[in-house]
Coordinates of C-alpha atoms in Angstrom, one line a residue:
M25 CA -20.2 -10.9 18.8
D26 CA -18.6 -8.2 20.9
H27 CA -19.9 -5.0 19.3
Q28 CA -18.0 -2.7 21.6
H29 CA -14.8 -4.5 20.8
D30 CA -15.4 -3.9 17.1
K31 CA -15.8 -0.2 17.6
Q32 CA -12.6 0.3 19.7
G33 CA -9.4 1.0 17.9
S34 CA -6.4 -1.4 18.4
G35 CA -3.0 -0.8 16.8
L36 CA -2.1 -4.4 17.6
A37 CA -4.7 -5.6 15.1
L38 CA -2.5 -4.2 12.3
L39 CA 0.3 -6.6 13.2
P40 CA -0.6 -9.1 10.4
F41 CA -0.2 -6.5 7.7
L42 CA 3.2 -5.6 9.3
I43 CA 4.1 -9.3 9.3
F44 CA 3.3 -9.5 5.6
I45 CA 5.5 -6.4 4.7
V46 CA 8.4 -7.6 6.9
I47 CA 8.4 -11.0 5.4
Y48 CA 8.0 -9.8 1.8
L49 CA 10.4 -6.9 2.1
G50 CA 12.9 -8.8 4.3
A51 CA 13.2 -11.7 2.0
G52 CA 13.7 -9.3 -1.0
L53 CA 16.4 -7.4 0.8
L54 CA 18.2 -10.6 2.0
L55 CA 18.2 -12.1 -1.5
Q56 CA 19.3 -8.7 -3.0
A57 CA 22.3 -8.7 -0.7
R58 CA 23.2 -12.2 -2.0
G59 CA 23.0 -10.9 -5.5
E60 CA 20.0 -12.9 -6.6
E61 CA 18.2 -11.8 -9.8
M62 CA 14.6 -10.5 -9.3
A63 CA 15.3 -10.7 -5.6
F64 CA 12.0 -9.1 -4.5
Y65 CA 10.0 -11.7 -6.5
Q66 CA 11.6 -14.9 -5.1
F67 CA 9.4 -15.2 -2.0
P68 CA 5.8 -15.4 -3.3
S69 CA 3.5 -12.6 -2.1
V70 CA 0.7 -15.1 -1.6
T71 CA 2.7 -17.2 0.8
A72 CA 3.6 -14.0 2.8
M73 CA 0.0 -13.1 2.9
F74 CA -1.0 -16.6 4.0
I75 CA 1.4 -16.3 7.0
A76 CA -0.2 -12.9 7.8
V77 CA -3.7 -14.5 7.7
L78 CA -2.6 -17.2 10.1
A79 CA -1.2 -14.5 12.4
A80 CA -4.6 -12.7 12.3
F81 CA -6.4 -15.9 13.2
C82 CA -4.2 -16.2 16.3
M83 CA -5.2 -12.7 17.5
G84 CA -8.4 -11.3 19.0
K85 CA -11.3 -13.0 20.9
G86 CA -13.5 -15.7 19.7
S87 CA -13.3 -19.3 18.4
I88 CA -11.6 -20.4 15.1
D89 CA -15.1 -20.9 13.6
E90 CA -16.2 -17.3 14.5
K91 CA -12.9 -15.9 13.1
F92 CA -13.3 -17.9 9.9
S93 CA -16.9 -16.5 9.6
V94 CA -15.4 -12.9 9.7
F95 CA -12.7 -13.9 7.3
A96 CA -15.2 -15.5 4.8
R97 CA -17.4 -12.4 5.0
G98 CA -14.5 -10.2 3.8
A99 CA -13.3 -12.7 1.2
A100 CA -16.8 -13.1 -0.2
N101 CA -17.5 -9.4 -0.3
E102 CA -19.1 -8.4 -3.6
N103 CA -16.3 -6.1 -4.5
V104 CA -13.7 -8.8 -3.9
L105 CA -15.5 -11.4 -6.0
T106 CA -16.1 -8.9 -8.8
M107 CA -12.4 -8.1 -8.8
L108 CA -11.5 -11.8 -9.0
M109 CA -13.8 -12.4 -11.9
I110 CA -12.4 -9.4 -13.8
Y111 CA -8.9 -10.6 -13.2
I112 CA -9.4 -14.0 -14.7
L113 CA -11.3 -12.6 -17.7
A114 CA -8.6 -10.0 -18.3
G115 CA -5.9 -12.7 -18.1
A116 CA -7.8 -14.8 -20.7
F117 CA -8.2 -11.9 -23.1
S118 CA -4.5 -11.0 -22.9
T119 CA -3.4 -14.6 -23.4
V120 CA -5.7 -15.3 -26.3
A121 CA -4.9 -12.0 -28.1
K122 CA -1.2 -12.6 -27.7
A123 CA -1.5 -16.2 -29.0
M124 CA -3.3 -15.1 -32.2
G125 CA -0.5 -12.6 -32.9
G126 CA -2.1 -9.4 -31.7
V127 CA 0.9 -8.2 -29.7
D128 CA 3.4 -8.6 -32.6
S129 CA 1.0 -6.9 -35.0
T130 CA 0.4 -4.0 -32.7
V131 CA 4.1 -3.3 -32.1
N132 CA 5.1 -3.7 -35.7
L133 CA 2.2 -1.4 -36.8
G134 CA 3.5 1.3 -34.4
L135 CA 7.1 0.9 -35.4
S136 CA 6.2 1.0 -39.1
I137 CA 4.3 4.3 -38.6
V138 CA 7.0 6.1 -36.5
P139 CA 10.0 7.6 -38.4
V140 CA 13.3 6.3 -37.2
H141 CA 14.5 9.8 -36.1
L142 CA 11.5 10.0 -33.8
L143 CA 12.1 6.5 -32.4
T144 CA 12.5 7.4 -28.7
A145 CA 9.2 9.4 -28.5
G146 CA 7.6 6.7 -30.7
V147 CA 8.6 3.9 -28.4
F148 CA 6.9 5.8 -25.5
V149 CA 3.7 6.2 -27.5
I150 CA 3.7 2.6 -28.7
S151 CA 4.4 1.3 -25.2
A152 CA 1.6 3.6 -23.9
F153 CA -0.9 2.1 -26.4
M154 CA 0.3 -1.4 -25.8
G155 CA 0.0 -1.0 -22.0
T156 CA -3.4 0.6 -22.2
A157 CA -4.7 -2.1 -24.7
T158 CA -3.3 -5.1 -22.9
G159 CA -3.4 -4.0 -19.3
T160 CA 0.1 -5.3 -18.6
S161 CA 3.2 -3.2 -18.2
M162 CA 5.4 -6.3 -17.9
G163 CA 4.0 -7.8 -21.1
T164 CA 4.6 -4.5 -22.9
I165 CA 8.2 -4.2 -21.7
T166 CA 9.2 -7.8 -22.5
T167 CA 7.7 -7.4 -26.0
I168 CA 9.1 -4.0 -27.0
V169 CA 12.6 -3.9 -25.3
P170 CA 14.2 -6.7 -27.4
I171 CA 12.9 -5.1 -30.6
V172 CA 14.2 -1.6 -30.1
V173 CA 17.3 -1.9 -27.9
G174 CA 19.4 -3.3 -30.8
V175 CA 18.3 -0.4 -33.0
A176 CA 19.2 2.1 -30.3
D177 CA 22.7 0.7 -29.9
K178 CA 23.4 0.9 -33.6
S179 CA 21.9 4.4 -34.1
G180 CA 23.8 6.0 -31.2
L181 CA 20.7 6.5 -29.1
S182 CA 21.0 6.5 -25.3
V183 CA 19.9 3.0 -24.3
P184 CA 18.9 4.0 -20.7
M185 CA 16.8 6.8 -22.2
L186 CA 15.1 4.4 -24.6
L187 CA 14.4 2.0 -21.8
G188 CA 13.0 4.9 -19.7
A189 CA 10.7 5.7 -22.6
C190 CA 9.5 2.1 -22.9
V191 CA 8.9 1.6 -19.2
G192 CA 7.4 5.0 -18.9
G193 CA 4.9 4.3 -21.7
A194 CA 4.1 0.9 -20.1
M195 CA 3.4 2.6 -16.8
F196 CA 1.1 5.1 -18.6
G197 CA -0.9 2.1 -19.9
D198 CA -0.8 0.2 -16.6
N199 CA -2.2 3.3 -14.9
L200 CA -5.0 4.0 -17.4
S201 CA -5.9 0.6 -18.9
M202 CA -9.4 -0.6 -18.2
I203 CA -8.2 -4.2 -17.8
S204 CA -5.0 -3.6 -15.8
D205 CA -4.6 -5.2 -12.3
T206 CA -4.2 -1.7 -10.8
T207 CA -7.3 -0.2 -12.3
I208 CA -9.4 -3.3 -11.3
A209 CA -8.1 -3.2 -7.7
A210 CA -8.4 0.6 -7.4
T211 CA -12.0 0.8 -8.7
R212 CA -13.3 -2.3 -6.9
T213 CA -11.8 -1.4 -3.5
Q214 CA -13.4 2.1 -3.8
G215 CA -16.6 0.8 -5.5
C216 CA -16.6 3.1 -8.5
G217 CA -16.9 2.4 -12.2
L218 CA -13.9 1.8 -14.5
R219 CA -14.9 4.6 -16.9
D220 CA -15.5 7.1 -14.0
K221 CA -12.0 6.5 -12.6
F222 CA -10.6 6.7 -16.2
R223 CA -12.2 10.2 -16.7
V224 CA -10.5 11.6 -13.6
N225 CA -7.2 9.7 -14.1
F226 CA -6.9 10.8 -17.8
F227 CA -6.6 14.5 -17.0
I228 CA -3.7 13.7 -14.7
A229 CA -1.9 11.2 -17.0
L230 CA -2.4 13.0 -20.3
P231 CA -0.5 16.2 -19.6
A232 CA 2.3 14.2 -18.0
A233 CA 2.5 12.0 -21.2
A234 CA 2.4 15.1 -23.5
I235 CA 5.3 16.8 -21.7
T236 CA 7.3 13.5 -21.7
V237 CA 6.8 13.2 -25.5
V238 CA 8.1 16.8 -26.0
I239 CA 11.2 16.0 -23.9
L240 CA 11.8 12.8 -25.8
L241 CA 11.4 14.5 -29.1
A242 CA 14.0 17.1 -28.1
A243 CA 16.5 14.7 -26.3
G244 CA 16.0 11.4 -28.1
R245 CA 17.2 12.0 -31.7
P246 CA 19.5 9.2 -33.1
E247 CA 23.0 10.1 -34.5
T248 CA 22.4 7.8 -37.5
A249 CA 19.3 6.4 -39.1
V250 CA 19.0 2.6 -39.0
E251 CA 16.6 0.2 -40.8
L252 CA 14.2 -1.6 -38.4
G253 CA 13.9 -4.7 -40.6
D254 CA 10.8 -6.7 -41.1
L255 CA 7.7 -5.0 -39.6
S256 CA 4.9 -7.1 -41.1
F257 CA 1.5 -6.8 -39.3
S258 CA -2.2 -7.6 -39.7
I259 CA -4.5 -4.7 -38.9
V260 CA -7.3 -7.2 -38.1
K261 CA -5.2 -8.6 -35.2
V262 CA -5.1 -5.1 -33.6
L263 CA -8.9 -4.8 -33.6
P264 CA -9.6 -6.8 -30.4
Y265 CA -7.5 -4.4 -28.4
V266 CA -9.2 -1.4 -30.0
A267 CA -12.6 -2.9 -29.4
V268 CA -12.0 -3.7 -25.7
L269 CA -10.7 -0.1 -25.2
A270 CA -13.7 1.4 -27.0
L271 CA -16.3 -0.7 -25.3
A272 CA -14.8 0.0 -21.9
L273 CA -14.8 3.7 -22.6
A274 CA -18.3 3.6 -23.8
G275 CA -19.4 2.2 -20.4
V276 CA -20.3 -1.3 -21.6
N277 CA -20.3 -3.8 -18.7
V278 CA -16.8 -4.9 -18.0
F279 CA -17.7 -8.7 -18.0
L280 CA -19.4 -8.3 -21.4
T281 CA -16.5 -6.2 -22.8
L282 CA -13.8 -8.8 -21.8
T283 CA -15.9 -11.7 -23.1
I284 CA -16.4 -10.0 -26.5
G285 CA -12.6 -9.4 -26.5
I286 CA -11.8 -13.0 -25.7
F287 CA -14.0 -14.5 -28.4
G288 CA -13.4 -11.8 -30.9
A289 CA -9.6 -12.5 -30.6
G290 CA -10.3 -16.2 -30.7
I291 CA -12.4 -16.0 -33.9
I292 CA -9.7 -13.8 -35.6
G293 CA -7.1 -16.3 -34.5
I294 CA -9.0 -19.3 -35.9
A295 CA -9.8 -17.6 -39.2
A296 CA -6.1 -16.7 -39.6
G297 CA -5.0 -20.2 -38.8
D298 CA -3.1 -19.2 -35.6
L299 CA -5.5 -20.9 -33.3
T300 CA -7.9 -23.9 -33.3
V301 CA -10.9 -24.4 -31.1
F302 CA -8.7 -26.5 -28.9
T303 CA -5.8 -24.1 -28.6
L304 CA -8.3 -21.3 -28.0
A305 CA -9.8 -23.2 -25.1
Q306 CA -6.3 -24.0 -23.8
N307 CA -5.3 -20.3 -24.0
I308 CA -8.4 -19.2 -22.2
W309 CA -7.5 -21.6 -19.4
A310 CA -3.9 -20.5 -19.4
G311 CA -5.1 -16.9 -19.0
F312 CA -7.3 -17.9 -16.0
T313 CA -4.4 -19.7 -14.3
G314 CA -1.9 -17.0 -15.2
M315 CA -3.8 -14.7 -12.8
S316 CA -3.6 -17.2 -9.9
E317 CA -1.1 -15.2 -7.8
I318 CA -3.1 -12.0 -7.8
F319 CA -6.4 -14.0 -7.5
F320 CA -5.3 -15.7 -4.3
L321 CA -3.7 -12.5 -3.0
A322 CA -6.9 -10.5 -3.4
L323 CA -8.9 -13.3 -1.8
F324 CA -6.6 -13.6 1.2
C325 CA -6.3 -9.8 1.5
G326 CA -10.1 -9.4 1.5
G327 CA -10.5 -11.8 4.4
L328 CA -7.5 -10.4 6.2
S329 CA -8.8 -6.8 6.0
E330 CA -12.1 -7.9 7.5
L331 CA -10.3 -9.7 10.4
I332 CA -8.2 -6.6 11.0
A333 CA -11.3 -4.3 10.9
H334 CA -13.1 -6.7 13.3
N335 CA -10.2 -6.4 15.8
G336 CA -10.2 -2.6 15.6
G337 CA -7.2 -2.1 13.3
I338 CA -8.9 0.1 10.7
V339 CA -10.6 2.3 13.3
W340 CA -7.2 2.7 15.1
L341 CA -5.4 3.6 11.8
I342 CA -8.0 6.2 10.8
E343 CA -7.8 7.7 14.3
K344 CA -4.1 8.2 13.9
L345 CA -4.4 9.4 10.3
R346 CA -7.0 11.9 11.4
R347 CA -4.4 13.7 13.5
M348 CA -2.3 14.4 10.4
M349 CA -5.3 15.1 8.1
R350 CA -6.9 18.5 8.6
G351 CA -9.4 18.2 5.8
H352 CA -10.2 17.2 2.2
K353 CA -6.8 17.9 0.6
S354 CA -4.6 16.6 3.4
A355 CA -6.7 13.4 3.3
Q356 CA -5.9 13.0 -0.4
V357 CA -2.2 13.6 0.4
G358 CA -2.4 10.9 3.1
I359 CA -4.0 8.4 0.7
A360 CA -1.3 9.1 -1.9
A361 CA 1.5 8.7 0.7
M362 CA -0.1 5.5 2.1
V363 CA -0.2 3.7 -1.3
S364 CA 3.3 5.0 -2.2
L365 CA 4.8 3.6 1.0
A366 CA 3.0 0.3 0.5
D367 CA 4.4 0.1 -3.1
C368 CA 7.9 0.8 -1.8
A369 CA 7.5 -1.9 0.7
T370 CA 6.0 -4.6 -1.6
A371 CA 7.5 -3.6 -5.0
N372 CA 4.2 -4.5 -6.5
N373 CA 1.6 -1.7 -7.3
T374 CA -1.4 -4.0 -7.4
V375 CA -0.5 -5.5 -4.0
A376 CA 0.0 -2.0 -2.7
I377 CA -3.5 -1.0 -3.8
I378 CA -5.1 -4.1 -2.5
V379 CA -3.3 -3.7 0.9
S380 CA -4.2 -0.1 1.3
G381 CA -7.6 0.0 -0.5
S382 CA -9.9 -0.7 2.5
V383 CA -8.2 2.0 4.7
A384 CA -8.2 4.5 1.8
H385 CA -12.0 3.8 1.3
D386 CA -12.7 4.5 5.0
V387 CA -10.5 7.6 5.0
S388 CA -12.2 9.0 1.8
R389 CA -15.7 8.5 3.5
E390 CA -14.5 10.2 6.6
Y391 CA -13.3 13.3 4.7
R392 CA -15.8 13.0 1.8
V393 CA -13.2 12.4 -0.9
D394 CA -15.0 11.2 -4.0
P395 CA -14.3 7.5 -4.5
R396 CA -13.5 8.1 -8.2
R397 CA -10.8 10.5 -7.0
T398 CA -9.5 8.1 -4.4
A399 CA -9.3 5.3 -7.0
S400 CA -7.3 7.6 -9.3
L401 CA -4.9 8.6 -6.5
L402 CA -4.3 5.0 -5.6
D403 CA -3.5 4.0 -9.2
V404 CA -1.5 7.1 -10.0
F405 CA 0.9 7.0 -7.1
S406 CA 1.3 3.2 -7.0
C407 CA 2.3 3.4 -10.7
V408 CA 4.6 6.3 -10.1
F409 CA 6.7 4.5 -7.5
Q410 CA 6.5 1.1 -9.3
G411 CA 8.1 2.8 -12.3
L412 CA 10.9 4.3 -10.2
L413 CA 11.9 1.4 -7.9
P414 CA 15.2 -0.1 -9.0
Y415 CA 14.1 -3.3 -7.4
G416 CA 10.7 -3.3 -9.1
A417 CA 9.9 -5.9 -11.7
Q418 CA 9.5 -3.3 -14.5
L419 CA 13.0 -1.8 -14.3
L420 CA 14.6 -5.1 -13.4
T421 CA 13.1 -6.8 -16.5
A422 CA 14.1 -3.9 -18.8
A423 CA 17.7 -4.0 -17.6
T424 CA 18.0 -7.8 -17.5
L425 CA 16.6 -8.2 -21.1
T426 CA 19.1 -5.6 -22.3
T427 CA 22.0 -7.3 -20.6
T428 CA 21.1 -10.9 -21.6
T429 CA 19.9 -10.2 -25.1
F430 CA 22.4 -7.6 -26.4
H431 CA 25.2 -8.0 -23.8
I432 CA 24.9 -4.4 -22.9
E433 CA 25.6 -4.1 -19.2
M434 CA 22.7 -2.3 -17.7
S435 CA 21.6 -1.6 -14.1
P436 CA 18.1 -0.6 -13.2
V437 CA 19.5 2.4 -11.3
E438 CA 20.9 3.8 -14.7
I439 CA 17.3 3.9 -16.1
V440 CA 15.7 5.8 -13.1
P441 CA 16.9 9.3 -14.2
Y442 CA 15.2 8.8 -17.5
M443 CA 11.9 7.7 -16.1
W444 CA 10.6 11.2 -17.0
Y445 CA 7.0 10.2 -17.3
C446 CA 6.8 8.9 -13.7
W447 CA 8.5 11.9 -12.3
I448 CA 6.2 14.3 -14.2
L449 CA 3.1 12.1 -13.3
A450 CA 4.0 12.5 -9.6
A451 CA 4.1 16.3 -10.0
F452 CA 0.7 16.4 -11.8
G453 CA -0.8 13.9 -9.2
L454 CA 0.2 16.3 -6.4
L455 CA -1.0 19.3 -8.4
S456 CA -4.4 17.7 -9.0
I457 CA -4.9 17.5 -5.2
F458 CA -4.3 21.3 -4.6
V459 CA -5.7 22.5 -7.9
P460 CA -8.6 20.1 -8.6
Y461 CA -8.5 20.5 -12.4
A462 CA -9.1 16.8 -13.0
D463 CA -12.3 16.5 -11.0
G464 CA -14.7 17.7 -13.7
A465 CA -16.4 14.3 -13.9
C466 CA -16.9 14.3 -10.2
R467 CA -18.5 17.8 -10.2
K468 CA -20.8 17.0 -13.1
D469 CA -22.0 13.8 -11.4
P470 CA -21.7 14.2 -7.6
W471 CA -21.2 11.1 -5.5
N472 CA -24.4 10.2 -3.6
W473 CA -23.1 9.9 -0.1
E474 CA -26.5 9.1 1.3
Y475 CA -26.6 5.9 -0.7
D476 CA -23.0 4.9 -1.1
V477 CA -22.8 2.0 -3.5
A478 CA -19.1 1.8 -2.8
E479 CA -19.6 0.5 0.8
S480 CA -17.0 -2.2 1.4
G481 CA -17.7 -5.1 3.7
V482 CA -15.7 -3.3 6.5
T483 CA -17.7 -0.1 6.3
A484 CA -21.1 -1.9 5.8
Q485 CA -20.3 -4.0 8.9
K486 CA -19.5 -0.9 11.0
A487 CA -22.8 0.7 9.9
M488 CA -24.7 -2.4 10.7
L489 CA -23.2 -2.6 14.2
E490 CA -24.0 1.0 14.9
K491 CA -27.6 0.5 13.8
E492 CA -27.9 -2.6 16.0
Q493 CA -26.7 -0.6 19.0

C-alpha cells in the first residue's frame, strides 16, 4: 500500500461523488422537463451510486483485488453495519405497527382530541407526533393528507396552509425521531448516541415548532365548523409508538428498543385479531425488504467513501474547506451548507447525510466540533431543505394526493410559502451555531477527544497509517 499516496490530497478522487450527483440530478431534471410525475425518483439512487462505485474502481493505483479490499473495509465499517441493522429493524417496526392498525388509531386519537377550529395547528401537532413515533415523514403525509384536506376544503381553510402544516409536522418528526433514516444516518456517521443527538436537536426544533403552532393558531382558523366523521381508535394500538419513543429517550439499546416495539405491536395485533403469527412474520419481512433502497445505498456509500479517502479525496476536500473555515463556528456553517447543497442535489435528506457524513466527521474532528452537534446540524439542515424543495418527495406527495383524491389542483410550489416550520427551523439552526444555547448536553458531558469512539473507518485508517510511518 502506498502510504504517501493516501496522505496526499487529490480533487480528482471526488469524481465518483460528482458522477453520482450528475446522474441523479440530471435524470430528475430531464424527466421534470418532460412532465413526469415524481421525476426525481424515477432513476433509482442505488443505481446511480453503483455507477459511481464502478467509476471509483477505475481510478487510482492498485489491482481490482486491492481496491475491493479498500471498498470492503469501508462497507464493513462498524458504524455502517450498525446503521444497516437499525434500518431494517425500524422498517419492520413501522410495517408491523401499521398492519395492526396503529397508524389509523394514532391519527384518529389526535383528530378526536383537537377542536375543529384549531384544526390547522392540530394537524401540525398530530403530524409531528406521527413523524416522531413512526420515523417516516412520507408515511405521515400519505396517512394524514387524505383525511384532512376534504375537511379543509369544506370549512374554508387554506388548503396549501393545511398541507404546509402537515408536511412541516412530518419534517419535525423526521428530524427528531429516534428511528428515522436521517437520525440513524446522522448519528452513525458521527458515532454518537441517538439520545445524545436528540438532546441537542430538541432545543433547536422545539422553539421552531412552538412558534409555528402560534402562527397556525392565528392564521389557520376555519370559516365554518365541519364534522370530521368517524374517528374510532384503540388506545392500546398507540402504545407501541409511545413505548419505542420512551425507551429510546431512556437510553435503552436501540436494537432492544426496536425489537420490543416489533413484538409488542405484533402481540397487540394478534390479540386484536388484526394479525396472525404468519401475517406478523410476513410483515416483519416486508419491513426488512422495504428498507432495501436505503440499505444498499448506505452499503455502497460506505465502500465508496473509503475508496475516495484512499485516493486522497477527503484530505483534498478538507484542505479546501479549511480555507473557508476560520474556526469552530465557521466549520459548523460549512457542515450545514455542505449537507444542504447535497440535499438540493439529491432531493433525499437521508442520501444527503450519508454522502456528506464522512467529510462532516473529519471536519468536526479538525475543528473540534462535538459529534453530537455535527449529527444535529446534518439532520436539521437536511430536513429544512427536504421540506422546502418543490421537487422533493414530501411536497410532491402532498400536492399529488390533494389533486388526485379531491380534484383540487395543487402545485408543490404553492405549499412552499406555508412551510413555516422549515423556514423557522433554518433560522434557529443558524442561531444555534452563533449562540450555542442548544449545546447544554455537550457541555455537561464533554466529548473525549483522546479516545474518540466515533472514529470512522476513514479516520481510523489515516491514524493507523500515520502511526505506521
